[in-house]
């Protein structure tokens, strides 16, 4: 058996000694971070004290680039710190002791991290604490999977108890009510249906409610003409495969066939099946419609050519009797933007004309944007479909050069979201409407989800309001959907640890727009890491299996994305006509992944997002 040369041992000792110096420097960085955050660490609830310390430790280590250290530790056959999130101090101490043994150096001082932190309640395994917190916030996980499923309740859930029961039976663990839709009466009925179904089926189910938060949206556009286009279905050669249909008067059936009002009503009752009705449509094209049915104040018509119906068009029956179409809905208009165009956002919310050439003008619902935005700031509209850069700003308007649209341009409509990822908007996340909605949430919900939370002050506002409402049993989830929220996450987590139970929702829709789609995977992973270090449960949200929920067929990418949700403690689904099938599919995917994935193992490059937190 050959002996290992002495120079190899010497090389190992030297490598271990260098690595030990690096780890001791990490200890000094961690101690400085603990000292900087000492007051806030001591303010958290005792049961979260160690979690707060571990959060600070992790942010401190991640403020350094330790990839070379990881490589050296791996070469030495030691832990490379790739799984240190749940217990940073214990990992660092174990590595330091091992390095001292290999380097043949004296045992290091392991008490240097003592900076006067008040004792907490218990100091168990980080994974055990995270699971405890997940159970407290989200309820126990099902036997067949470790990850819970949150589902957004549709408006129909207020009237359809059977739908809610089916959702619970399919595997829903948390019901989400969005305060941006419906109202207190509908919310109360939804929640009653959830509680009843959970009781009947013996399920541990939680109810969460989303606050609307500050909405930054485009203003109104003047409506177009009151015209409704109805056309038949055609094949690729242009031949009609299915004739167009519509009801004149009132449709007696709850179906997808459109209807238009007619005056006088007596004219409708005099029509007969097979009769021909003639008109000249909004384009002055002659058209003939055939009566297919007459019943209950409505006449079903069928036709093989496209018809543009408009208010006050004259209908002529075969016997010469005439009637007129009543008032049709206004047509929604849009601005067609292309790269190079100028879009002017204005403070005024008066409806703007739908012009067809640049410059385009539209209102912005957030007055603070005109105070806080600066030339060079990026602006994204309509979930990132349109993007540009601010060129000029005045107290009442800002001009944006459009730099991103679809290949042939993109339509911008009223009530579309606006994101200012580079702008420090001086607004509070808790709006007057949110405070009003909280009065209902305090009495009915288990969890309140805070939208567009961006700072520690926002979290304080919510906790103070819940305390005022004597709703200290309502848990809190912070929705991270802006760059500001991501960058301030460590501070916000320390603040929310003053509360009994809390979680984080990665709202990937707005977050992707704000960070850029190419950074989304990186940012959501960093949020998962930080929350694991803080032992805070995470909800993986937005567009999970969206095609399946809306169309009944998922894409391959969506299935893979849903499987990645296993890294979180809960995955959220949005509503859709195929929501029951989607819950069942997600439950199966997560169940299959439960035995394959536990969080992550990754290289720890230097993170810049939280450097101010470490040195504060």
Coordinates of N, CA and C in Angstrom, one line a residue, residues 452-543:
X452 N -48.2 44.7 -2.7 CA -47.3 45.8 -3.1 C -46.6 46.3 -1.8
X453 N -46.3 45.4 -0.9 CA -45.5 45.9 0.3 C -44.1 46.1 -0.1
X454 N -43.5 47.3 0.3 CA -42.3 47.7 -0.2 C -41.3 48.2 0.8
X455 N -41.7 48.2 2.1 CA -40.8 48.7 3.1 C -41.2 48.2 4.5
X456 N -40.3 48.4 5.5 CA -40.6 48.0 6.9 C -41.7 48.9 7.4
X457 N -41.8 50.1 7.0 CA -42.9 51.0 7.4 C -44.3 50.5 7.0
X458 N -44.3 49.9 5.7 CA -45.6 49.3 5.3 C -46.0 48.2 6.2
X459 N -45.0 47.3 6.6 CA -45.4 46.2 7.5 C -45.9 46.7 8.8
X460 N -45.2 47.8 9.3 CA -45.6 48.4 10.6 C -47.0 48.9 10.5
X461 N -47.4 49.5 9.4 CA -48.7 50.0 9.2 C -49.7 48.9 9.4
X462 N -49.5 47.8 8.7 CA -50.4 46.7 8.7 C -50.5 46.1 10.1
X463 N -49.4 45.9 10.8 CA -49.5 45.3 12.1 C -50.2 46.2 13.1
X464 N -49.9 47.5 13.0 CA -50.6 48.5 13.9 C -52.1 48.5 13.6
X465 N -52.5 48.4 12.4 CA -53.9 48.4 12.0 C -54.6 47.1 12.6
X466 N -54.0 46.0 12.4 CA -54.5 44.7 12.9 C -54.6 44.8 14.5
X467 N -53.6 45.4 15.1 CA -53.7 45.5 16.6 C -54.8 46.4 17.0
X468 N -55.0 47.5 16.2 CA -56.2 48.4 16.5 C -57.5 47.7 16.4
X469 N -57.6 46.8 15.4 CA -58.8 46.0 15.2 C -58.9 44.8 16.1
X470 N -58.0 44.6 17.0 CA -57.9 43.5 17.9 C -57.9 42.2 17.2
X471 N -57.2 42.2 16.0 CA -57.1 41.0 15.2 C -55.7 40.3 15.2
X472 N -55.2 40.2 16.5 CA -53.9 39.6 16.6 C -53.8 38.2 16.2
X473 N -54.9 37.5 16.0 CA -54.9 36.1 15.6 C -54.8 35.9 14.1
X474 N -55.0 37.0 13.4 CA -54.9 37.0 11.9 C -53.5 37.0 11.5
X475 N -53.1 36.0 10.8 CA -51.7 35.9 10.3 C -51.4 36.8 9.1
X476 N -50.2 37.0 8.8 CA -49.8 38.0 7.7 C -48.9 37.3 6.7
X477 N -49.2 37.6 5.4 CA -48.3 37.2 4.3 C -47.9 38.4 3.5
X478 N -46.7 38.6 3.3 CA -46.1 39.7 2.5 C -46.0 39.3 1.1
X479 N -46.7 40.0 0.2 CA -46.6 39.7 -1.3 C -45.4 40.5 -1.9
X480 N -44.4 39.8 -2.4 CA -43.3 40.5 -3.0 C -43.5 40.5 -4.5
X481 N -43.8 41.7 -5.0 CA -44.1 41.9 -6.4 C -43.5 43.2 -7.0
X482 N -42.5 43.8 -6.2 CA -41.8 44.9 -6.8 C -40.3 44.8 -6.4
X483 N -39.5 45.5 -7.2 CA -38.1 45.5 -6.9 C -37.8 46.0 -5.5
X484 N -38.5 47.1 -5.1 CA -38.4 47.7 -3.8 C -38.7 46.6 -2.7
X485 N -39.8 45.9 -2.9 CA -40.1 44.9 -1.9 C -39.1 43.8 -1.8
X486 N -38.5 43.4 -2.9 CA -37.4 42.4 -2.9 C -36.2 42.9 -2.2
X487 N -35.8 44.1 -2.5 CA -34.6 44.7 -1.9 C -34.7 44.9 -0.4
X488 N -36.0 45.2 0.0 CA -36.2 45.5 1.5 C -36.7 44.2 2.2
X489 N -36.7 43.1 1.6 CA -37.2 41.9 2.2 C -36.6 41.5 3.6
X490 N -35.3 41.6 3.8 CA -34.7 41.3 5.1 C -35.3 42.2 6.2
X491 N -35.4 43.5 5.9 CA -35.9 44.5 6.9 C -37.4 44.1 7.2
X492 N -38.1 43.8 6.1 CA -39.6 43.5 6.3 C -39.8 42.2 7.1
X493 N -38.9 41.2 6.9 CA -39.0 40.0 7.6 C -38.8 40.2 9.1
X494 N -37.7 41.0 9.4 CA -37.5 41.3 10.8 C -38.7 42.0 11.5
X495 N -39.3 42.9 10.8 CA -40.4 43.6 11.3 C -41.6 42.7 11.5
X496 N -41.9 41.8 10.5 CA -43.1 40.9 10.6 C -42.9 39.8 11.7
X497 N -41.6 39.6 12.1 CA -41.4 38.6 13.1 C -41.9 39.1 14.5
X498 N -42.3 40.3 14.6 CA -42.9 40.8 15.8 C -44.3 40.2 15.9
X499 N -44.8 39.6 14.8 CA -46.2 39.1 14.8 C -46.1 37.6 15.0
X500 N -47.3 37.0 15.3 CA -47.3 35.6 15.7 C -46.9 34.7 14.6
X501 N -47.5 34.8 13.4 CA -47.2 33.9 12.3 C -47.2 34.7 11.0
X502 N -46.3 34.4 10.1 CA -46.2 35.2 8.9 C -45.5 34.4 7.8
X503 N -45.8 34.8 6.5 CA -45.2 34.1 5.4 C -44.9 35.1 4.3
X504 N -44.4 34.6 3.2 CA -44.1 35.5 2.0 C -44.7 34.8 0.8
X505 N -45.3 35.7 0.0 CA -45.8 35.2 -1.3 C -45.0 35.8 -2.4
X506 N -44.4 34.9 -3.3 CA -43.7 35.4 -4.5 C -44.7 35.6 -5.6
X507 N -45.1 36.9 -5.7 CA -46.1 37.2 -6.8 C -45.4 37.4 -8.1
X508 N -45.2 36.4 -8.8 CA -44.3 36.4 -9.9 C -44.7 37.2 -11.1
X509 N -46.0 37.5 -11.2 CA -46.5 38.3 -12.4 C -45.8 39.7 -12.4
X510 N -46.2 40.5 -11.4 CA -45.6 41.9 -11.3 C -44.1 41.8 -11.1
X511 N -43.7 40.9 -10.3 CA -42.2 40.8 -10.0 C -41.4 40.6 -11.3
X512 N -41.9 39.7 -12.2 CA -41.2 39.5 -13.5 C -41.2 40.8 -14.3
X513 N -42.3 41.6 -14.3 CA -42.3 42.8 -15.0 C -41.3 43.8 -14.4
X514 N -41.2 43.8 -13.1 CA -40.3 44.8 -12.4 C -38.9 44.4 -12.6
X515 N -38.5 43.2 -12.4 CA -37.1 42.8 -12.4 C -36.6 42.5 -13.8
X516 N -37.5 42.2 -14.8 CA -37.2 41.7 -16.1 C -37.3 40.2 -16.1
X517 N -37.9 39.7 -17.1 CA -38.2 38.2 -17.2 C -37.0 37.4 -17.1
X518 N -35.9 37.9 -17.6 CA -34.6 37.1 -17.6 C -34.1 37.0 -16.1
X519 N -34.5 37.8 -15.2 CA -34.0 37.8 -13.8 C -35.0 37.0 -12.9
X520 N -36.2 36.7 -13.4 CA -37.2 36.2 -12.4 C -36.7 34.9 -11.7
X521 N -36.2 34.0 -12.5 CA -35.8 32.7 -11.8 C -34.7 33.0 -10.8
X522 N -33.8 33.9 -11.0 CA -32.8 34.2 -10.1 C -33.4 34.9 -8.8
X523 N -34.3 35.8 -9.0 CA -34.8 36.6 -7.9 C -35.7 35.7 -7.0
X524 N -36.5 34.9 -7.7 CA -37.4 34.0 -6.9 C -36.6 33.0 -6.1
X525 N -35.5 32.6 -6.6 CA -34.6 31.6 -5.9 C -34.0 32.3 -4.7
X526 N -33.6 33.6 -4.9 CA -33.0 34.3 -3.7 C -34.0 34.5 -2.6
X527 N -35.3 34.8 -3.0 CA -36.3 34.9 -2.0 C -36.5 33.6 -1.2
X528 N -36.5 32.5 -2.0 CA -36.6 31.2 -1.3 C -35.5 31.0 -0.3
X529 N -34.3 31.3 -0.7 CA -33.1 31.2 0.2 C -33.3 32.0 1.5
X530 N -33.6 33.3 1.3 CA -33.7 34.2 2.4 C -34.8 33.7 3.4
X531 N -35.9 33.3 2.8 CA -37.0 32.9 3.7 C -36.7 31.6 4.4
X532 N -36.0 30.7 3.7 CA -35.6 29.5 4.4 C -34.7 29.8 5.6
X533 N -33.8 30.8 5.4 CA -32.9 31.2 6.5 C -33.7 31.9 7.6
X534 N -34.8 32.5 7.3 CA -35.7 33.2 8.3 C -36.7 32.2 8.9
X535 N -36.7 31.0 8.3 CA -37.7 29.9 8.7 C -39.2 30.4 8.5
X536 N -39.3 31.2 7.3 CA -40.6 31.8 7.0 C -41.2 31.0 5.8
X537 N -42.4 30.5 5.9 CA -43.0 29.7 4.8 C -43.2 30.6 3.6
X538 N -43.1 30.0 2.4 CA -43.2 30.7 1.1 C -44.4 30.2 0.3
X539 N -45.1 31.1 -0.3 CA -46.2 30.7 -1.3 C -45.7 31.1 -2.7
X540 N -45.7 30.1 -3.6 CA -45.2 30.2 -5.0 C -46.4 30.5 -5.8
X541 N -46.5 31.7 -6.4 CA -47.8 32.2 -6.9 C -47.6 32.7 -8.4
X542 N -48.7 32.9 -9.1 CA -48.9 33.5 -10.4 C -48.7 32.6 -11.5
X543 N -49.7 32.3 -12.3 CA -49.7 31.6 -13.6 C -49.2 30.2 -13.4

